PDB file of N, CA and C in Angstrom:
ATOM      1  N   MET A   1       0.828  -1.176   0.000  1.00 95.00           N
ATOM      2  CA  MET A   1       0.000   0.000   0.000  1.00 95.00           C
ATOM      3  C   MET A   1       0.878   1.247   0.000  1.00 95.00           C
ATOM      4  N   ILE A   2       0.360   2.267  -0.633  1.00 97.00           N
ATOM      5  CA  ILE A   2       1.071   3.543  -0.684  1.00 97.00           C
ATOM      6  C   ILE A   2       0.370   4.516   0.274  1.00 97.00           C
ATOM      7  N   TYR A   3       1.186   5.177   1.089  1.00 97.00           N
ATOM      8  CA  TYR A   3       0.672   6.173   2.033  1.00 97.00           C
ATOM      9  C   TYR A   3       1.235   7.539   1.672  1.00 97.00           C
ATOM     10  N   LYS A   4       0.386   8.551   1.764  1.00 97.00           N
ATOM     11  CA  LYS A   4       0.816   9.935   1.587  1.00 97.00           C
ATOM     12  C   LYS A   4       0.987  10.531   2.970  1.00 97.00           C
ATOM     13  N   VAL A   5       2.163  11.104   3.218  1.00 97.00           N
ATOM     14  CA  VAL A   5       2.477  11.685   4.514  1.00 97.00           C
ATOM     15  C   VAL A   5       2.584  13.200   4.346  1.00 97.00           C
ATOM     16  N   LEU A   6       1.763  13.915   5.083  1.00 96.00           N
ATOM     17  CA  LEU A   6       1.828  15.371   5.110  1.00 96.00           C
ATOM     18  C   LEU A   6       2.596  15.769   6.360  1.00 96.00           C
ATOM     19  N   TYR A   7       3.598  16.619   6.197  1.00 95.00           N
ATOM     20  CA  TYR A   7       4.476  16.929   7.326  1.00 95.00           C
ATOM     21  C   TYR A   7       5.019  18.345   7.239  1.00 95.00           C
ATOM     22  N   GLN A   8       5.581  18.775   8.353  1.00 94.00           N
ATOM     23  CA  GLN A   8       6.307  20.039   8.460  1.00 94.00           C
ATOM     24  C   GLN A   8       7.749  19.689   8.828  1.00 94.00           C
ATOM     25  N   GLU A   9       8.687  20.415   8.293  1.00 91.00           N
ATOM     26  CA  GLU A   9      10.089  20.176   8.625  1.00 91.00           C
ATOM     27  C   GLU A   9      10.483  20.768   9.971  1.00 91.00           C
ATOM     28  N   LEU A  10       9.777  21.803  10.415  1.00 87.00           N
ATOM     29  CA  LEU A  10      10.100  22.472  11.670  1.00 87.00           C
ATOM     30  C   LEU A  10       9.243  21.888  12.790  1.00 87.00           C
ATOM     31  N   THR A  11       9.842  21.099  13.646  1.00 84.00           N
ATOM     32  CA  THR A  11       9.082  20.423  14.697  1.00 84.00           C
ATOM     33  C   THR A  11       8.778  21.317  15.889  1.00 84.00           C
ATOM     34  N   LEU A  12       9.495  22.415  16.038  1.00 85.00           N
ATOM     35  CA  LEU A  12       9.299  23.265  17.204  1.00 85.00           C
ATOM     36  C   LEU A  12       8.375  24.452  16.941  1.00 85.00           C
ATOM     37  N   GLU A  13       7.843  24.545  15.739  1.00 83.00           N
ATOM     38  CA  GLU A  13       6.947  25.647  15.404  1.00 83.00           C
ATOM     39  C   GLU A  13       5.546  25.119  15.130  1.00 83.00           C
ATOM     40  N   VAL A  14       4.590  26.002  15.251  1.00 84.00           N
ATOM     41  CA  VAL A  14       3.201  25.660  14.949  1.00 84.00           C
ATOM     42  C   VAL A  14       3.090  25.372  13.446  1.00 84.00           C
ATOM     43  N   PRO A  15       2.395  24.295  13.055  1.00 84.00           N
ATOM     44  CA  PRO A  15       2.255  23.997  11.620  1.00 84.00           C
ATOM     45  C   PRO A  15       1.560  25.126  10.861  1.00 84.00           C
ATOM     46  N   VAL A  16       2.091  25.425   9.696  1.00 87.00           N
ATOM     47  CA  VAL A  16       1.534  26.439   8.815  1.00 87.00           C
ATOM     48  C   VAL A  16       1.275  25.766   7.468  1.00 87.00           C
ATOM     49  N   ARG A  17       0.065  25.896   6.976  1.00 89.00           N
ATOM     50  CA  ARG A  17      -0.341  25.206   5.751  1.00 89.00           C
ATOM     51  C   ARG A  17       0.631  25.435   4.596  1.00 89.00           C
ATOM     52  N   GLU A  18       1.124  26.651   4.448  1.00 91.00           N
ATOM     53  CA  GLU A  18       2.008  26.975   3.330  1.00 91.00           C
ATOM     54  C   GLU A  18       3.348  26.251   3.405  1.00 91.00           C
ATOM     55  N   ARG A  19       3.706  25.745   4.559  1.00 90.00           N
ATOM     56  CA  ARG A  19       4.970  25.021   4.713  1.00 90.00           C
ATOM     57  C   ARG A  19       4.783  23.504   4.705  1.00 90.00           C
ATOM     58  N   THR A  20       3.558  23.047   4.521  1.00 93.00           N
ATOM     59  CA  THR A  20       3.299  21.609   4.519  1.00 93.00           C
ATOM     60  C   THR A  20       3.890  20.972   3.272  1.00 93.00           C
ATOM     61  N   LYS A  21       4.590  19.876   3.483  1.00 94.00           N
ATOM     62  CA  LYS A  21       5.185  19.113   2.387  1.00 94.00           C
ATOM     63  C   LYS A  21       4.596  17.707   2.425  1.00 94.00           C
ATOM     64  N   SER A  22       4.818  16.970   1.363  1.00 94.00           N
ATOM     65  CA  SER A  22       4.308  15.605   1.332  1.00 94.00           C
ATOM     66  C   SER A  22       5.369  14.661   0.793  1.00 94.00           C
ATOM     67  N   LEU A  23       5.253  13.426   1.226  1.00 95.00           N
ATOM     68  CA  LEU A  23       6.074  12.353   0.686  1.00 95.00           C
ATOM     69  C   LEU A  23       5.226  11.095   0.655  1.00 95.00           C
ATOM     70  N   TYR A  24       5.683  10.116  -0.100  1.00 97.00           N
ATOM     71  CA  TYR A  24       4.917   8.890  -0.309  1.00 97.00           C
ATOM     72  C   TYR A  24       5.761   7.711   0.139  1.00 97.00           C
ATOM     73  N   VAL A  25       5.128   6.818   0.894  1.00 97.00           N
ATOM     74  CA  VAL A  25       5.842   5.670   1.442  1.00 97.00           C
ATOM     75  C   VAL A  25       5.039   4.410   1.148  1.00 97.00           C
ATOM     76  N   GLU A  26       5.736   3.385   0.678  1.00 97.00           N
ATOM     77  CA  GLU A  26       5.103   2.087   0.479  1.00 97.00           C
ATOM     78  C   GLU A  26       5.359   1.250   1.727  1.00 97.00           C
ATOM     79  N   ALA A  27       4.269   0.805   2.356  1.00 97.00           N
ATOM     80  CA  ALA A  27       4.368   0.009   3.583  1.00 97.00           C
ATOM     81  C   ALA A  27       3.072  -0.769   3.764  1.00 97.00           C
ATOM     82  N   GLU A  28       3.085  -1.710   4.692  1.00 96.00           N
ATOM     83  CA  GLU A  28       1.893  -2.510   4.968  1.00 96.00           C
ATOM     84  C   GLU A  28       0.908  -1.787   5.887  1.00 96.00           C
ATOM     85  N   THR A  29       1.420  -1.001   6.840  1.00 97.00           N
ATOM     86  CA  THR A  29       0.557  -0.343   7.815  1.00 97.00           C
ATOM     87  C   THR A  29       1.039   1.087   8.075  1.00 97.00           C
ATOM     88  N   GLU A  30       0.162   1.872   8.673  1.00 96.00           N
ATOM     89  CA  GLU A  30       0.541   3.227   9.065  1.00 96.00           C
ATOM     90  C   GLU A  30       1.633   3.186  10.123  1.00 96.00           C
ATOM     91  N   ARG A  31       1.579   2.199  10.988  1.00 97.00           N
ATOM     92  CA  ARG A  31       2.606   2.050  12.021  1.00 97.00           C
ATOM     93  C   ARG A  31       3.992   1.863  11.392  1.00 97.00           C
ATOM     94  N   GLU A  32       4.088   1.083  10.323  1.00 97.00           N
ATOM     95  CA  GLU A  32       5.365   0.900   9.627  1.00 97.00           C
ATOM     96  C   GLU A  32       5.859   2.224   9.046  1.00 97.00           C
ATOM     97  N   VAL A  33       4.949   3.022   8.532  1.00 97.00           N
ATOM     98  CA  VAL A  33       5.319   4.327   7.982  1.00 97.00           C
ATOM     99  C   VAL A  33       5.901   5.204   9.087  1.00 97.00           C
ATOM    100  N   ARG A  34       5.218   5.259  10.231  1.00 96.00           N
ATOM    101  CA  ARG A  34       5.711   6.071  11.354  1.00 96.00           C
ATOM    102  C   ARG A  34       7.078   5.595  11.835  1.00 96.00           C
ATOM    103  N   LYS A  35       7.260   4.288  11.900  1.00 97.00           N
ATOM    104  CA  LYS A  35       8.551   3.728  12.331  1.00 97.00           C
ATOM    105  C   LYS A  35       9.640   4.078  11.320  1.00 97.00           C
ATOM    106  N   PHE A  36       9.329   3.977  10.038  1.00 97.00           N
ATOM    107  CA  PHE A  36      10.273   4.288   8.969  1.00 97.00           C
ATOM    108  C   PHE A  36      10.730   5.748   9.032  1.00 97.00           C
ATOM    109  N   LEU A  37       9.804   6.646   9.377  1.00 96.00           N
ATOM    110  CA  LEU A  37      10.108   8.080   9.401  1.00 96.00           C
ATOM    111  C   LEU A  37      10.575   8.596  10.759  1.00 96.00           C
ATOM    112  N   SER A  38      10.615   7.752  11.758  1.00 94.00           N
ATOM    113  CA  SER A  38      10.910   8.192  13.124  1.00 94.00           C
ATOM    114  C   SER A  38      12.275   8.867  13.284  1.00 94.00           C
ATOM    115  N   ASP A  39      13.256   8.489  12.495  1.00 94.00           N
ATOM    116  CA  ASP A  39      14.592   9.075  12.634  1.00 94.00           C
ATOM    117  C   ASP A  39      14.763  10.386  11.852  1.00 94.00           C
ATOM    118  N   ARG A  40      13.757  10.829  11.140  1.00 93.00           N
ATOM    119  CA  ARG A  40      13.870  12.036  10.303  1.00 93.00           C
ATOM    120  C   ARG A  40      13.495  13.322  11.025  1.00 93.00           C
ATOM    121  N   ASN A  41      12.968  13.235  12.211  1.00 90.00           N
ATOM    122  CA  ASN A  41      12.621  14.422  12.997  1.00 90.00           C
ATOM    123  C   ASN A  41      11.648  15.337  12.247  1.00 90.00           C
ATOM    124  N   LEU A  42      10.557  14.730  11.758  1.00 94.00           N
ATOM    125  CA  LEU A  42       9.523  15.480  11.043  1.00 94.00           C
ATOM    126  C   LEU A  42       8.315  15.676  11.945  1.00 94.00           C
ATOM    127  N   ASN A  43       7.600  16.755  11.742  1.00 94.00           N
ATOM    128  CA  ASN A  43       6.350  16.992  12.440  1.00 94.00           C
ATOM    129  C   ASN A  43       5.235  16.464  11.521  1.00 94.00           C
ATOM    130  N   ILE A  44       4.849  15.207  11.717  1.00 94.00           N
ATOM    131  CA  ILE A  44       3.861  14.565  10.853  1.00 94.00           C
ATOM    132  C   ILE A  44       2.475  15.081  11.206  1.00 94.00           C
ATOM    133  N   GLU A  45       1.791  15.616  10.206  1.00 94.00           N
ATOM    134  CA  GLU A  45       0.437  16.125  10.392  1.00 94.00           C
ATOM    135  C   GLU A  45      -0.602  15.042  10.138  1.00 94.00           C
ATOM    136  N   PHE A  46      -0.405  14.269   9.062  1.00 96.00           N
ATOM    137  CA  PHE A  46      -1.431  13.322   8.651  1.00 96.00           C
ATOM    138  C   PHE A  46      -0.814  12.260   7.761  1.00 96.00           C
ATOM    139  N   ILE A  47      -1.275  11.028   7.922  1.00 97.00           N
ATOM    140  CA  ILE A  47      -0.872   9.925   7.051  1.00 97.00           C
ATOM    141  C   ILE A  47      -2.139   9.358   6.440  1.00 97.00           C
ATOM    142  N   GLN A  48      -2.168   9.308   5.121  1.00 97.00           N
ATOM    143  CA  GLN A  48      -3.360   8.867   4.402  1.00 97.00           C
ATOM    144  C   GLN A  48      -3.029   7.695   3.492  1.00 97.00           C
ATOM    145  N   GLN A  49      -3.785   6.618   3.626  1.00 97.00           N
ATOM    146  CA  GLN A  49      -3.641   5.490   2.709  1.00 97.00           C
ATOM    147  C   GLN A  49      -4.334   5.860   1.401  1.00 97.00           C
ATOM    148  N   LEU A  50      -3.642   5.707   0.280  1.00 96.00           N
ATOM    149  CA  LEU A  50      -4.188   6.112  -1.003  1.00 96.00           C
ATOM    150  C   LEU A  50      -4.920   4.957  -1.674  1.00 96.00           C
ATOM    151  N   ASP A  51      -6.142   5.230  -2.131  1.00 96.00           N
ATOM    152  CA  ASP A  51      -6.850   4.226  -2.926  1.00 96.00           C
ATOM    153  C   ASP A  51      -6.371   4.370  -4.378  1.00 96.00           C
ATOM    154  N   GLU A  52      -6.822   3.489  -5.248  1.00 95.00           N
ATOM    155  CA  GLU A  52      -6.319   3.465  -6.624  1.00 95.00           C
ATOM    156  C   GLU A  52      -6.547   4.786  -7.365  1.00 95.00           C
ATOM    157  N   ALA A  53      -7.732   5.348  -7.245  1.00 96.00           N
ATOM    158  CA  ALA A  53      -8.030   6.595  -7.957  1.00 96.00           C
ATOM    159  C   ALA A  53      -7.139   7.737  -7.467  1.00 96.00           C
ATOM    160  N   HIS A  54      -6.976   7.841  -6.166  1.00 94.00           N
ATOM    161  CA  HIS A  54      -6.143   8.908  -5.606  1.00 94.00           C
ATOM    162  C   HIS A  54      -4.677   8.691  -5.992  1.00 94.00           C
ATOM    163  N   LEU A  55      -4.243   7.433  -5.989  1.00 94.00           N
ATOM    164  CA  LEU A  55      -2.864   7.121  -6.358  1.00 94.00           C
ATOM    165  C   LEU A  55      -2.596   7.515  -7.811  1.00 94.00           C
ATOM    166  N   GLU A  56      -3.520   7.222  -8.695  1.00 95.00           N
ATOM    167  CA  GLU A  56      -3.343   7.603 -10.100  1.00 95.00           C
ATOM    168  C   GLU A  56      -3.252   9.119 -10.246  1.00 95.00           C
ATOM    169  N   TYR A  57      -4.047   9.845  -9.485  1.00 95.00           N
ATOM    170  CA  TYR A  57      -3.985  11.305  -9.506  1.00 95.00           C
ATOM    171  C   TYR A  57      -2.618  11.795  -9.016  1.00 95.00           C
ATOM    172  N   GLU A  58      -2.140  11.240  -7.915  1.00 94.00           N
ATOM    173  CA  GLU A  58      -0.847  11.666  -7.344  1.00 94.00           C
ATOM    174  C   GLU A  58       0.312  11.345  -8.280  1.00 94.00           C
ATOM    175  N   LYS A  59       0.213  10.275  -9.040  1.00 93.00           N
ATOM    176  CA  LYS A  59       1.281   9.887  -9.970  1.00 93.00           C
ATOM    177  C   LYS A  59       1.495  10.933 -11.059  1.00 93.00           C
ATOM    178  N   GLU A  60       0.506  11.751 -11.339  1.00 94.00           N
ATOM    179  CA  GLU A  60       0.628  12.793 -12.351  1.00 94.00           C
ATOM    180  C   GLU A  60       1.526  13.941 -11.893  1.00 94.00           C
ATOM    181  N   SER A  61       1.760  14.047 -10.597  1.00 89.00           N
ATOM    182  CA  SER A  61       2.600  15.111 -10.057  1.00 89.00           C
ATOM    183  C   SER A  61       4.072  14.820 -10.360  1.00 89.00           C
ATOM    184  N   GLU A  62       4.808  15.856 -10.685  1.00 87.00           N
ATOM    185  CA  GLU A  62       6.247  15.686 -10.954  1.00 87.00           C
ATOM    186  C   GLU A  62       7.028  15.388  -9.683  1.00 87.00           C
ATOM    187  N   ASP A  63       6.446  15.651  -8.514  1.00 86.00           N
ATOM    188  CA  ASP A  63       7.109  15.403  -7.242  1.00 86.00           C
ATOM    189  C   ASP A  63       6.828  14.011  -6.685  1.00 86.00           C
ATOM    190  N   PHE A  64       6.127  13.172  -7.436  1.00 93.00           N
ATOM    191  CA  PHE A  64       5.731  11.857  -6.952  1.00 93.00           C
ATOM    192  C   PHE A  64       6.913  10.898  -6.972  1.00 93.00           C
ATOM    193  N   VAL A  65       7.398  10.535  -5.784  1.00 94.00           N
ATOM    194  CA  VAL A  65       8.466   9.551  -5.616  1.00 94.00           C
ATOM    195  C   VAL A  65       8.081   8.705  -4.409  1.00 94.00           C
ATOM    196  N   VAL A  66       8.083   7.385  -4.587  1.00 95.00           N
ATOM    197  CA  VAL A  66       7.690   6.492  -3.505  1.00 95.00           C
ATOM    198  C   VAL A  66       8.944   5.949  -2.824  1.00 95.00           C
ATOM    199  N   GLU A  67       8.950   6.031  -1.499  1.00 95.00           N
ATOM    200  CA  GLU A  67      10.020   5.441  -0.704  1.00 95.00           C
ATOM    201  C   GLU A  67       9.504   4.132  -0.121  1.00 95.00           C
ATOM    202  N   ASN A  68      10.390   3.161   0.054  1.00 94.00           N
ATOM    203  CA  ASN A  68       9.994   1.873   0.630  1.00 94.00           C
ATOM    204  C   ASN A  68      10.381   1.799   2.092  1.00 94.00           C
ATOM    205  N   ALA A  69       9.407   1.421   2.924  1.00 86.00           N
ATOM    206  CA  ALA A  69       9.652   1.306   4.362  1.00 86.00           C
ATOM    207  C   ALA A  69      10.395   0.030   4.660  1.00 86.00           C
TER     208      ALA A  69
END
């Protein structure tokens, strides 16, 4: 499964929508995604499992790169 992770790079500041970034992780569960990203010191806002339609939409983005957990 592919998960979209919305995060902020600054963990000590209040999240601001304009600074939100996203990355994509292939993993079996959300817990695996969190464990995979635990050493990156990110302020994770939301993790969303992508269904097929949403995944196809995200693939059209030039920033779409999937990391493996």
